[in-house]
Amino acid sequence: MSEETVPLTAGAGQPKGLLQQMEELMAALNADLSALDADLQSAGGNERGATGEERD
């Protein structure tokens, strides 16, 4: 059970709470997924014609 606990105060500064850390990780993940989606969309657009159909 000690592995699950997170100290609320440590060191001179105010450490981040678990919820804040998770929110920051989720924001970073969303940014990475958005960038990946944009890359995939642009790569898919290059392989397909203007009509959206795949080339043979």
PDB file of C-alpha atoms in Angstrom:
ATOM      1  CA  MET A   1       0.000   0.000   0.000  1.00  0.00           C
ATOM      2  CA  SER A   2       2.956   2.314   0.466  1.00  0.00           C
ATOM      3  CA  GLU A   3       3.548   2.219  -3.304  1.00  0.00           C
ATOM      4  CA  GLU A   4       0.193   3.920  -3.910  1.00  0.00           C
ATOM      5  CA  THR A   5       0.722   6.845  -1.556  1.00  0.00           C
ATOM      6  CA  VAL A   6       2.123  10.112  -2.852  1.00  0.00           C
ATOM      7  CA  PRO A   7       3.643  12.571  -0.396  1.00  0.00           C
ATOM      8  CA  LEU A   8       1.857  15.916  -0.455  1.00  0.00           C
ATOM      9  CA  THR A   9       4.900  17.866   0.700  1.00  0.00           C
ATOM     10  CA  ALA A  10       8.479  17.128  -0.207  1.00  0.00           C
ATOM     11  CA  GLY A  11      11.440  19.452  -0.551  1.00  0.00           C
ATOM     12  CA  ALA A  12      11.311  23.233  -0.558  1.00  0.00           C
ATOM     13  CA  GLY A  13       8.819  23.599  -3.428  1.00  0.00           C
ATOM     14  CA  GLN A  14       5.193  22.622  -3.683  1.00  0.00           C
ATOM     15  CA  PRO A  15       5.100  19.280  -5.531  1.00  0.00           C
ATOM     16  CA  LYS A  16       2.422  18.598  -8.077  1.00  0.00           C
ATOM     17  CA  GLY A  17      -0.557  16.572  -7.015  1.00  0.00           C
ATOM     18  CA  LEU A  18      -1.373  13.321  -8.744  1.00  0.00           C
ATOM     19  CA  LEU A  19      -4.406  14.838 -10.469  1.00  0.00           C
ATOM     20  CA  GLN A  20      -2.328  17.707 -11.867  1.00  0.00           C
ATOM     21  CA  GLN A  21       0.314  15.255 -13.107  1.00  0.00           C
ATOM     22  CA  MET A  22      -2.352  13.153 -14.817  1.00  0.00           C
ATOM     23  CA  GLU A  23      -3.906  16.240 -16.434  1.00  0.00           C
ATOM     24  CA  GLU A  24      -0.512  17.308 -17.774  1.00  0.00           C
ATOM     25  CA  LEU A  25       0.174  13.812 -19.108  1.00  0.00           C
ATOM     26  CA  MET A  26      -3.244  13.690 -20.784  1.00  0.00           C
ATOM     27  CA  ALA A  27      -2.660  17.118 -22.358  1.00  0.00           C
ATOM     28  CA  ALA A  28       0.713  15.968 -23.697  1.00  0.00           C
ATOM     29  CA  LEU A  29      -0.836  12.754 -25.010  1.00  0.00           C
ATOM     30  CA  ASN A  30      -3.623  14.685 -26.736  1.00  0.00           C
ATOM     31  CA  ALA A  31      -1.067  16.981 -28.368  1.00  0.00           C
ATOM     32  CA  ASP A  32       0.954  13.991 -29.586  1.00  0.00           C
ATOM     33  CA  LEU A  33      -2.173  12.284 -30.942  1.00  0.00           C
ATOM     34  CA  SER A  34      -3.265  15.477 -32.703  1.00  0.00           C
ATOM     35  CA  ALA A  35       0.145  15.772 -34.349  1.00  0.00           C
ATOM     36  CA  LEU A  36       0.037  12.106 -35.369  1.00  0.00           C
ATOM     37  CA  ASP A  37      -3.459  12.549 -36.781  1.00  0.00           C
ATOM     38  CA  ALA A  38      -2.323  15.568 -38.801  1.00  0.00           C
ATOM     39  CA  ASP A  39       0.650  13.585 -40.148  1.00  0.00           C
ATOM     40  CA  LEU A  40      -1.577  10.667 -41.100  1.00  0.00           C
ATOM     41  CA  GLN A  41      -4.137  12.958 -42.729  1.00  0.00           C
ATOM     42  CA  SER A  42      -1.472  14.657 -44.835  1.00  0.00           C
ATOM     43  CA  ALA A  43       0.128  11.322 -45.760  1.00  0.00           C
ATOM     44  CA  GLY A  44      -3.264   9.912 -46.692  1.00  0.00           C
ATOM     45  CA  GLY A  45      -4.032  12.979 -48.778  1.00  0.00           C
ATOM     46  CA  ASN A  46      -0.817  12.496 -50.759  1.00  0.00           C
ATOM     47  CA  GLU A  47      -1.693   8.896 -51.655  1.00  0.00           C
ATOM     48  CA  ARG A  48      -5.246   9.656 -52.694  1.00  0.00           C
ATOM     49  CA  GLY A  49      -6.470  11.733 -55.587  1.00  0.00           C
ATOM     50  CA  ALA A  50      -8.559  14.855 -55.304  1.00  0.00           C
ATOM     51  CA  THR A  51     -11.715  12.716 -55.290  1.00  0.00           C
ATOM     52  CA  GLY A  52     -10.558  10.836 -52.191  1.00  0.00           C
ATOM     53  CA  GLU A  53     -10.177   7.563 -54.045  1.00  0.00           C
ATOM     54  CA  GLU A  54      -7.045   5.468 -53.761  1.00  0.00           C
ATOM     55  CA  ARG A  55      -4.720   5.322 -56.737  1.00  0.00           C
ATOM     56  CA  ASP A  56      -4.054   2.022 -58.464  1.00  0.00           C
TER      57      ASP A  56
END
